[in-house]
Coordinates of C-alpha atoms in Angstrom, one line a residue:
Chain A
X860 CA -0.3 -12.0 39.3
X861 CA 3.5 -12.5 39.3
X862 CA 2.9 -15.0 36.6
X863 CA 0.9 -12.3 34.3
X864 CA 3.7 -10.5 34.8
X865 CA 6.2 -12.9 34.3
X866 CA 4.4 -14.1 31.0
X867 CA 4.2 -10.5 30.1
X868 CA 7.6 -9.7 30.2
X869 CA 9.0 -13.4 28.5
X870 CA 6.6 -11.8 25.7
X871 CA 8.3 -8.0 25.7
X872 CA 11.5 -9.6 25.7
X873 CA 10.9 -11.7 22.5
X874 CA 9.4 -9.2 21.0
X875 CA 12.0 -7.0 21.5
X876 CA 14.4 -9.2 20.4
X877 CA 12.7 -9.7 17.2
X878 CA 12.3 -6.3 16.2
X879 CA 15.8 -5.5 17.1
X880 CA 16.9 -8.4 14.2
X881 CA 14.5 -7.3 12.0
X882 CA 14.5 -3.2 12.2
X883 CA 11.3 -3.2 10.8
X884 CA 10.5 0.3 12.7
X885 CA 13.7 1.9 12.8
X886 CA 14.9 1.4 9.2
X887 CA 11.3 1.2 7.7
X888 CA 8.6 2.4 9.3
X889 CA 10.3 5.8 11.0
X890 CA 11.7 7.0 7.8
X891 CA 8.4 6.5 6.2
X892 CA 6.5 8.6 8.8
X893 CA 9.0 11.0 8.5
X894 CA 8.7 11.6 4.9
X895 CA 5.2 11.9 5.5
X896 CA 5.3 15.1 7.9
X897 CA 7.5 16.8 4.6
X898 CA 5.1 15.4 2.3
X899 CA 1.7 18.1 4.2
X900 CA 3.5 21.3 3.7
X901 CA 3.9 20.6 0.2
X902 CA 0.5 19.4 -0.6
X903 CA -1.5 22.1 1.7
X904 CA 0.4 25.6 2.0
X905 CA 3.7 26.5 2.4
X906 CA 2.7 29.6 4.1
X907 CA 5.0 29.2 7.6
X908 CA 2.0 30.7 9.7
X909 CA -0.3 27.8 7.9
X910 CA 2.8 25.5 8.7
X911 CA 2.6 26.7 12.2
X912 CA -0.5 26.4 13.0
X913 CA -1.5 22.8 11.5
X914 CA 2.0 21.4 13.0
X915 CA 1.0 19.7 15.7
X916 CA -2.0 18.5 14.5
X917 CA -0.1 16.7 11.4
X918 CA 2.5 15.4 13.8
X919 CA -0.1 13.5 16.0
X920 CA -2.0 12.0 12.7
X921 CA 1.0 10.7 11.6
X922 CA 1.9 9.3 14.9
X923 CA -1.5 7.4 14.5
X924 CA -1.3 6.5 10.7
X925 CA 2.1 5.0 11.0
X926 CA 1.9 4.1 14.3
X927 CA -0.8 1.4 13.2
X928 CA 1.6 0.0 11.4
X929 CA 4.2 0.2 14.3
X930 CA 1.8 -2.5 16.5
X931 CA 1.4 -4.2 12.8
X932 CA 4.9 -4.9 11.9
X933 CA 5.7 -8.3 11.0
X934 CA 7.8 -9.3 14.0
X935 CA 4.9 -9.2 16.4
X936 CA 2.8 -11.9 14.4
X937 CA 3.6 -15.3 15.5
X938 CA 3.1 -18.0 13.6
X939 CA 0.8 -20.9 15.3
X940 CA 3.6 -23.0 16.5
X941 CA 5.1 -19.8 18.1
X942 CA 1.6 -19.2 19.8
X943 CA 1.2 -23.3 21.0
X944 CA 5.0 -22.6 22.1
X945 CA 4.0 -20.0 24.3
X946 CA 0.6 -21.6 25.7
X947 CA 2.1 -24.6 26.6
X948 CA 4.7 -23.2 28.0
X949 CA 1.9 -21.4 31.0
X950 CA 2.0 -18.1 29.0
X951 CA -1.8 -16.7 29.7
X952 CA -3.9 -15.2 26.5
X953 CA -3.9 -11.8 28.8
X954 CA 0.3 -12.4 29.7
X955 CA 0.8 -12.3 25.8
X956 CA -1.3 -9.2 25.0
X957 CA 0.1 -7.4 28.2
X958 CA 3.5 -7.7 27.0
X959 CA 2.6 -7.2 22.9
X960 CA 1.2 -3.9 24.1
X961 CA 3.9 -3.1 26.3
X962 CA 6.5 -4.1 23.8
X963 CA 4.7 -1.7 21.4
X964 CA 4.6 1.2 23.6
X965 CA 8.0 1.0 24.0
X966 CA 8.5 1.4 20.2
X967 CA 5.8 3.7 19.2
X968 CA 8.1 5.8 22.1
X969 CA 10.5 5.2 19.9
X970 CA 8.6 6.2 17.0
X971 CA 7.4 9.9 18.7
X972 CA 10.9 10.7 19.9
X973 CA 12.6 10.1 16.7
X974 CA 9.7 12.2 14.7
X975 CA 9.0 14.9 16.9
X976 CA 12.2 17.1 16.7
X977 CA 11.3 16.2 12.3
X978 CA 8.2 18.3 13.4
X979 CA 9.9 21.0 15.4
X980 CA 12.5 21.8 12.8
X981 CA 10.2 21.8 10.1
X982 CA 6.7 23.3 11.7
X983 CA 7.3 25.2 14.7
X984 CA 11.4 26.1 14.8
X985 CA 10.6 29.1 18.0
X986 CA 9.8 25.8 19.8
X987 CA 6.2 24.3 21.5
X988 CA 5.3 25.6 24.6
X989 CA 4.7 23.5 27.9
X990 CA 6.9 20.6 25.8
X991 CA 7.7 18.9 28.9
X992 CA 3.6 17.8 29.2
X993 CA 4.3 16.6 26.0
X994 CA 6.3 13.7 27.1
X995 CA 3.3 12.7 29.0
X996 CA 0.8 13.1 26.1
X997 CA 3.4 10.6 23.8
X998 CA 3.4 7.9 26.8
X999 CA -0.3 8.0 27.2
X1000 CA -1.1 8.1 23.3
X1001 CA 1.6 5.5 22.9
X1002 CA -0.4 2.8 25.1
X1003 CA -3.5 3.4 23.8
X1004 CA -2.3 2.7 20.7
X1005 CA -0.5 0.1 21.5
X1006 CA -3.7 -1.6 23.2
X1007 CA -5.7 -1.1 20.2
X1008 CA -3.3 -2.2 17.3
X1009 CA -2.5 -5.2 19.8
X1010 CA -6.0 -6.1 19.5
X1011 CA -7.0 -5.4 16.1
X1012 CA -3.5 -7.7 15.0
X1013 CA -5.1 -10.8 16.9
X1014 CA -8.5 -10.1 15.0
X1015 CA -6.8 -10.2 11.9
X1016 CA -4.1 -12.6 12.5
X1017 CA -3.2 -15.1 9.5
X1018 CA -6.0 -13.2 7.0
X1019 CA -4.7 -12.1 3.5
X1020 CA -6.5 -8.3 4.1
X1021 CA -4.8 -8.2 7.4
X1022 CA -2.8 -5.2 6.4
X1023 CA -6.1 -3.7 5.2
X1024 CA -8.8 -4.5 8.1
X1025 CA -6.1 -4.2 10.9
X1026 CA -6.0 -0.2 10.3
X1027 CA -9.6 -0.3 9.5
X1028 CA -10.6 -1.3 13.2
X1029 CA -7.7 0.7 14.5
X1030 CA -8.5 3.9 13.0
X1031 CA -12.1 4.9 14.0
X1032 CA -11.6 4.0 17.9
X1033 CA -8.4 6.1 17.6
X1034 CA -10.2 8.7 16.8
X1035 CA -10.7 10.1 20.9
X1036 CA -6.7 9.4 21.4
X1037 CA -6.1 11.5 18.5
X1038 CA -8.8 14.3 19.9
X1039 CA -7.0 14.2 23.1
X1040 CA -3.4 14.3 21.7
X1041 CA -4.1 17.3 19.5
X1042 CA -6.7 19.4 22.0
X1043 CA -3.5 19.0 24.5
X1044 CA -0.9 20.5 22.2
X1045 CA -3.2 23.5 21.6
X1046 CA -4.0 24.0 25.2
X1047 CA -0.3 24.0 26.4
X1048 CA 0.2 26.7 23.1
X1049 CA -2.2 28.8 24.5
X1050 CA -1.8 28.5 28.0
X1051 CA -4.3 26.5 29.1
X1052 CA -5.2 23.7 31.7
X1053 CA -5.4 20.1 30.1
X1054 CA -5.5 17.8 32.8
X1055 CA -9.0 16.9 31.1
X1056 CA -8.0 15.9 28.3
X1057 CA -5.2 13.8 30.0
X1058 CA -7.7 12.3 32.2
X1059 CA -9.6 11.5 29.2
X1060 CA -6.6 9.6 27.6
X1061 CA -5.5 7.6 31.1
X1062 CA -9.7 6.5 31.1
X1063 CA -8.9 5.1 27.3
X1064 CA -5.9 3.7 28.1
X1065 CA -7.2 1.8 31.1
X1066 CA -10.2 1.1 29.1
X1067 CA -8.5 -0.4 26.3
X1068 CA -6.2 -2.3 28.4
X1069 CA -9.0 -4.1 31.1
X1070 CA -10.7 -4.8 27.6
X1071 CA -7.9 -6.7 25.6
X1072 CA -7.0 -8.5 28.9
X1073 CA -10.9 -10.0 28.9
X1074 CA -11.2 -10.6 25.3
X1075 CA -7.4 -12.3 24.9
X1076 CA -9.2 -15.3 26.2
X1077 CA -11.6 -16.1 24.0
X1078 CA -9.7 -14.5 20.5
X1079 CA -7.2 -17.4 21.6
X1080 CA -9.7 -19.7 21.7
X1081 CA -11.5 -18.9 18.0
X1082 CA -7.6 -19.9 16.6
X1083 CA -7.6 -23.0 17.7
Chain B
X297 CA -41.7 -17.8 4.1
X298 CA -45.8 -16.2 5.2
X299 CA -44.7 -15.0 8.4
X300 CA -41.8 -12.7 6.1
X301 CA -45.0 -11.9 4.1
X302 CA -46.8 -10.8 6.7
X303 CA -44.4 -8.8 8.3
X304 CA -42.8 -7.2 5.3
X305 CA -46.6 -6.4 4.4
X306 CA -47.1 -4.9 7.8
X307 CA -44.0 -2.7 7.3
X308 CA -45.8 -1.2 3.9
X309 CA -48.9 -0.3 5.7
X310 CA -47.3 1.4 8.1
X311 CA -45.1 3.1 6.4
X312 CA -47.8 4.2 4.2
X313 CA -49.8 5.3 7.7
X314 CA -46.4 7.3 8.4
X315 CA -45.8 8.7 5.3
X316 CA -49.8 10.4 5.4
X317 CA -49.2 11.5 8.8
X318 CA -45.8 13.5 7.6
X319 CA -47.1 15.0 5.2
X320 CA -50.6 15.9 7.1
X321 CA -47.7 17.9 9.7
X322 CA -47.7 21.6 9.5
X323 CA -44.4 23.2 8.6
X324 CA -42.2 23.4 12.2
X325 CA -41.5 27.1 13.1
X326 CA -37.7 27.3 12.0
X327 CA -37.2 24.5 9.8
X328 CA -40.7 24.5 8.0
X329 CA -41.4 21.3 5.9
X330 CA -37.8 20.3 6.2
X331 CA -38.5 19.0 10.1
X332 CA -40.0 16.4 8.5
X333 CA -36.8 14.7 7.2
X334 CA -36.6 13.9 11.4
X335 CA -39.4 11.7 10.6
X336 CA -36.6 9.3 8.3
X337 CA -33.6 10.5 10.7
X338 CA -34.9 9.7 13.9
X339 CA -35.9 6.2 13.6
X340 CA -33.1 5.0 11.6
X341 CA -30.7 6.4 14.5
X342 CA -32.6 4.8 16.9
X343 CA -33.0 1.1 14.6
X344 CA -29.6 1.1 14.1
X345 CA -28.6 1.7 18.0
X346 CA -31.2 -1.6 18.2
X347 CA -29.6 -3.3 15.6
X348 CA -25.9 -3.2 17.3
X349 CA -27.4 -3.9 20.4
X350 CA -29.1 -7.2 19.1
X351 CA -25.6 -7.3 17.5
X352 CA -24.0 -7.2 21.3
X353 CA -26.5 -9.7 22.6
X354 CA -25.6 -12.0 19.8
X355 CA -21.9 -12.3 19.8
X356 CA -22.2 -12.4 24.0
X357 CA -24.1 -15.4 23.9
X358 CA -22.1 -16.8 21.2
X359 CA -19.1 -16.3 23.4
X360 CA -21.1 -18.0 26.2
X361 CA -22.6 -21.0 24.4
X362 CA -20.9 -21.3 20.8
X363 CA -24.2 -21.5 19.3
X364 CA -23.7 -20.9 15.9
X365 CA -27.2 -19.4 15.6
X366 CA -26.5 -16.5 18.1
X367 CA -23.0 -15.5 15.9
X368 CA -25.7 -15.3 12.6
X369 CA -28.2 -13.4 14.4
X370 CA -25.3 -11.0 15.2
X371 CA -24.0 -10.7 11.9
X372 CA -27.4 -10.2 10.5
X373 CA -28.3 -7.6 13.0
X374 CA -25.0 -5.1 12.5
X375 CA -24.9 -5.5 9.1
X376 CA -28.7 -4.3 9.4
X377 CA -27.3 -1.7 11.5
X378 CA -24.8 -0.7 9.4
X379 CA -27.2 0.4 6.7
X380 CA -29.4 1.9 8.9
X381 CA -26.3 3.9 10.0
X382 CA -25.6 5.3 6.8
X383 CA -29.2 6.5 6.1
X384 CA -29.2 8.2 9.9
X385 CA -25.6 10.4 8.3
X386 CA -27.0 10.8 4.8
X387 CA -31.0 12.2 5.8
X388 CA -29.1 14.0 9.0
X389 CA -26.6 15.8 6.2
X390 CA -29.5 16.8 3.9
X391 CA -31.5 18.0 7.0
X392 CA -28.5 20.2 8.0
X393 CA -27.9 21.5 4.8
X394 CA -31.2 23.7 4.8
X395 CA -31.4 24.5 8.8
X396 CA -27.9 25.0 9.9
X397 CA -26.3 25.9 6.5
X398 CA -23.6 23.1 6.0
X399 CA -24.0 19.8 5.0
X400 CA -21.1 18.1 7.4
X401 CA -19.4 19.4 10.4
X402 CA -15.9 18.7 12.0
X403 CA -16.5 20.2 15.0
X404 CA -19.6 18.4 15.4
X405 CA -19.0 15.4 18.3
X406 CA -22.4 13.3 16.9
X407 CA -21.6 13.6 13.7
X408 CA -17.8 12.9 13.7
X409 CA -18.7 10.2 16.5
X410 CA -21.1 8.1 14.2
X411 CA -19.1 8.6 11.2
X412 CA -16.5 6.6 13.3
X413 CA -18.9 4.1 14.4
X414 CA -19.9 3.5 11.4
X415 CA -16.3 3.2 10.1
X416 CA -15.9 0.4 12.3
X417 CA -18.7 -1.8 12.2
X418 CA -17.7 -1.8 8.5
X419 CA -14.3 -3.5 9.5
X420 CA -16.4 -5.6 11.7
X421 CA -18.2 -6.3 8.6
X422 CA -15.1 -6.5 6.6
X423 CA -13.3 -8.8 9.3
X424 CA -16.3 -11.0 8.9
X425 CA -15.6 -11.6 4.9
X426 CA -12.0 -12.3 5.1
X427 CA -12.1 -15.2 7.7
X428 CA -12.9 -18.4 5.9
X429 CA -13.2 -20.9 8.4
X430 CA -16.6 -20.7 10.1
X431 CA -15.5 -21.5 13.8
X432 CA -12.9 -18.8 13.9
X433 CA -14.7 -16.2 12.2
X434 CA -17.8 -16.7 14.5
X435 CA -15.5 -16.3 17.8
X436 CA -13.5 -13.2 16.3
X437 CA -16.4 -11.5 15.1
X438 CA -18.0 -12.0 18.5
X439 CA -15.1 -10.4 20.6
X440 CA -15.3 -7.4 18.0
X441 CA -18.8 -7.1 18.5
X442 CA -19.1 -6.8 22.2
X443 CA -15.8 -4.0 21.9
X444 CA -17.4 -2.7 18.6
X445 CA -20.3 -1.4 21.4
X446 CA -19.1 0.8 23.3
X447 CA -19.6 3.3 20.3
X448 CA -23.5 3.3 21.0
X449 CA -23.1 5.0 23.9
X450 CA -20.7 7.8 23.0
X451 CA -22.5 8.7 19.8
X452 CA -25.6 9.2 21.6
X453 CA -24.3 10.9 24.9
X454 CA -22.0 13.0 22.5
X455 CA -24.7 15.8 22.6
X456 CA -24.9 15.7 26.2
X457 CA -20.7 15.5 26.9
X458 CA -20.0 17.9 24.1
X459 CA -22.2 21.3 23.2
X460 CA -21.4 21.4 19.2
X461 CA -23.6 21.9 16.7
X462 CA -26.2 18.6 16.8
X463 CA -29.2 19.6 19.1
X464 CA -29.4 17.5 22.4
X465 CA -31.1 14.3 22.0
X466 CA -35.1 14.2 21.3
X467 CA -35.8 10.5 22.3
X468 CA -34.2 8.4 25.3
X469 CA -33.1 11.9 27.3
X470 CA -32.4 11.8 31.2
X471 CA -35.2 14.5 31.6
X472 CA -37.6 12.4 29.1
X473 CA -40.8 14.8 30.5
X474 CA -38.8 17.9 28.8
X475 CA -38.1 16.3 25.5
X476 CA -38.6 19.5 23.3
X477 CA -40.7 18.2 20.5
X478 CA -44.2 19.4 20.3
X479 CA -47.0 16.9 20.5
X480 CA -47.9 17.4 17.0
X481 CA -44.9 15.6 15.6
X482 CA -45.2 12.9 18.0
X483 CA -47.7 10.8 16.2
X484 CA -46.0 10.7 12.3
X485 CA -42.5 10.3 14.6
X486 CA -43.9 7.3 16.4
X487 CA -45.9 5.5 13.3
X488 CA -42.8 6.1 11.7
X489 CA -40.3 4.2 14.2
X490 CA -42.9 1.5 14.1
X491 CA -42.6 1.3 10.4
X492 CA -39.0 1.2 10.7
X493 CA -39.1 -1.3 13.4
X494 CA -40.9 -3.9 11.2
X495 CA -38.5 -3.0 8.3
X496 CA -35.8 -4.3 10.7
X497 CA -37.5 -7.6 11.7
X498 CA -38.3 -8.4 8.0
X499 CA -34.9 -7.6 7.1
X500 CA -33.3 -9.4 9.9
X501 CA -35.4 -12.3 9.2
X502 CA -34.1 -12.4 5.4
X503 CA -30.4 -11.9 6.2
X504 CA -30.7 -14.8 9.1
X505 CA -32.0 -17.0 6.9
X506 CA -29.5 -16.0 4.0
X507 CA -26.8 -16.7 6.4
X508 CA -28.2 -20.2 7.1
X509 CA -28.3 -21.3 3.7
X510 CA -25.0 -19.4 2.8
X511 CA -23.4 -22.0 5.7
X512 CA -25.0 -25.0 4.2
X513 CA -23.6 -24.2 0.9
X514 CA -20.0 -23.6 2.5
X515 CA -20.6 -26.9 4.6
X516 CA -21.5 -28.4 0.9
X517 CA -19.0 -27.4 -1.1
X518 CA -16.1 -28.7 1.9
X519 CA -17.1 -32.0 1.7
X520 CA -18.3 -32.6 -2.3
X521 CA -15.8 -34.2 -4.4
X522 CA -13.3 -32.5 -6.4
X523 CA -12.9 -32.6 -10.2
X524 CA -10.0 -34.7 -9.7
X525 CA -11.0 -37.2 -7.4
X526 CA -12.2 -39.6 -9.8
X527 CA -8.9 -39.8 -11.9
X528 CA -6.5 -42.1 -9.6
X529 CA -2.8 -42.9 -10.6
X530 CA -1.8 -44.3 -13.6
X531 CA -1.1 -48.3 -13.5
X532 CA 0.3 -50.2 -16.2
X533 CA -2.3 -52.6 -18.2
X534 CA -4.4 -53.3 -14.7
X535 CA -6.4 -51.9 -12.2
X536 CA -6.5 -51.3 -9.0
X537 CA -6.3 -53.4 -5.9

């Protein structure tokens, strides 16, 4: 166990490390999604009760869209000697997805705080009720995430489409994440309980998580 | 090649038994001749929940055994499923058109659910084509396959978990003495999942044996010799040693 987690956290450290050389997310990939949430109001409606209303919901499809791209940046692909470096060095299969998932939960965190006050100001400036839940919605939506782009970048590691199939396997088994995130926000707007719906995303999360540890195995193995 | 004869011949006949007994039906109460589109809907759902479970089977045992014949038979048996998958969304949307007055819903938790399912078996399918080497593709694919399933059981409890528009489930229901279908549609409903069922195993068949011949070609073309290889490096006025 200690070594799991001592493999897990070589791997969040490097990773880490990486993106903060690189700035891949801050410099690119925020920007980008935040251009995207000023991009909806001019395509749909300017209309600020329109705005108001689809707000939230835009803010967590965005968070997904770009988010993909978040657990697909560059920095977390390792080239094979990278990937021997770390297996012969006792790093487990499950060590190195632990901590790629980890690592990008940490910057899809990153990625919600920085784009949420973009939503605020531009979608709902009187504020979004029970916010403080929202803090737990980001962290649970952030791993889930996380988990799945993890996964779908080992799938699609050194192919030529990997920019292309990656989001394609991410997307459709995003979908209950992105149910959860945007069923929560409308709850807390209209008073309502949602501890359902967070239940939902901690099952997804584990779920996703249990899964990727199983399956780092034998993904390892097919890139031999 | 006979035994694809006789089973794609099969699937005629008894297709052709299904498609008299349909149309022998009297119009349903509510939906009138339209309930007969169930008789296309129905069994391609249920195919294609077959097809991604042969697909699960498949990739599992590759993963046990690295039997390149278990990774071909799932291959063969999603893609199948895949197809079958679209023709369960597009008969289900010209069904609903008529009897609940829109042709796609949102809110709907079966229909969003398989549209999502379907969405990703085709980047299982899309995975599939962009790895070249045959040995890695086999043991992604097969790790994608066995997560890829844990759709099959969402889209089909979705009626069940979620009340939305789609009626609750008319085959493979926990109270399967109540299932609400009156006996005179079981018989075209039945002939027709047989039909369907054939359809598969012919299909199946073909694609399998596709694959097999698609991988000796690949294995073919690795080894053949280049254009090149028969011009060597130049050497002044001699040959060589």
């Amino acid at each position: 166990m200690s070594g799991l987690l001592w493999g897990a956290m070589s791997v969040i450290r490097k990773d880490l490390l990486a993106e903060g050389r690189a700035g891949e997310v801050l410099t690119v990939t925020i920007p980008f999604g935040a251009l995207a949430l000023l991009f909806f109001p001019l395509s749909i409606n300017t209309d600020l009760a329109v705005i108001r209303q689809i707000g939230p919901g835009i803010f967590w499809a965005v968070v997904l869209l770009f988010g993909i791209l978040v657990t697909l940046r560059a920095t977390a692909a390792d080239p094979p000697q990278c990937r021997d470096l770390l297996l012969l060095s006792g790093v487990e299969p499950a060590s190195i997805f632990l901590g790629r998932t980890a690592a990008g939960t940490l910057l899809l965190l990153v990625f919600e705080l920085v784009l949420a006050p973009v939503m605020v100001v531009f979608y709902s400036p009187e504020g979004i009720a029970g916010w403080p839940w929202l803090f737990v919605v980001a962290g649970l939506v952030a791993i889930g995430l996380a988990a799945l782009g993890t996964l779908a970048a080992t799938l699609s590691t050194g192919l030529p489409s990997r920019s292309a199939i990656a989001p394609l396997l991410v997307a459709p088994l995003a979908a209950p994440i992105l149910l959860a995130a945007t069923e929560t926000t409308d709850l807390l707007r209209t008073g309502q309980g949602i501890i359902r719906w967070i239940l939902l995303l901690v099952a997804m999360d584990l779920a996703l998580i249990i899964a990727g540890m199983l399956v780092a195995g034998p993904l390892e193995e097919s890139m031999q | 090649m006979k035994t694809q004869s006789v089973i794609g011949g099969a699937a005629v006949v008894v297709m052709g038994v299904g498609l008299f007994l349909a149309i022998e039906v009297p119009p349903e109460q509510v939906q009138g001749d339209f309930v007969k589109m169930l008789f296309i809907h129905v069994p391609s759902v249920m195919i294609a929940y077959l097809a991604f479970t042969v697909g699960l089977v498949g990739s599992l045992a590759y993963l046990a055994t690295k039997n390149t014949s278990a990774d071909r038979l799932a291959a063969a048996s999603i893609e199948i499923g895949v197809v079958f998958t679209m023709l369960t969304l597009a008969t289900g949307m010209i069904w609903g058109r008529p009897t609940w007055g829109v042709w796609w819903d949102w809110g709907d938790a079966r229909m969003v659910s398989a549209l999502f399912m379907l969405f990703f078996y085709l980047g299982y399918l899309a995975l599939r084509r962009g790895v070249t080497d045959p040995k890695t593709r086999a043991g992604r694919t097969a790790v994608l396959g066995v997560v890829a399933f844990v759709q099959v059981p969402i889209v089909h409890f979705s009626v069940t978990w979620f009340r939305t528009l789609h009626q609750p489930a008319t085959l493979f229901r926990p109270d399967v003495g109540n299932a609400p279908l009156d006996s005179v549609f079981v018989p075209p409903l039945l002939t027709a999942l047989a039909a369907f069922l054939l359809v598969y195993l012919a299909f199946i068949r073909a694609r399998y044996r596709l694959a097999d011949r698609q991988d000796e070609l690949a294995a073919a073309q690795m080894t053949s010799e280049l254009a090149g290889s028969a011009v060597a490096e130049p050497i002044l006025g001699g040959v060589h040693e």
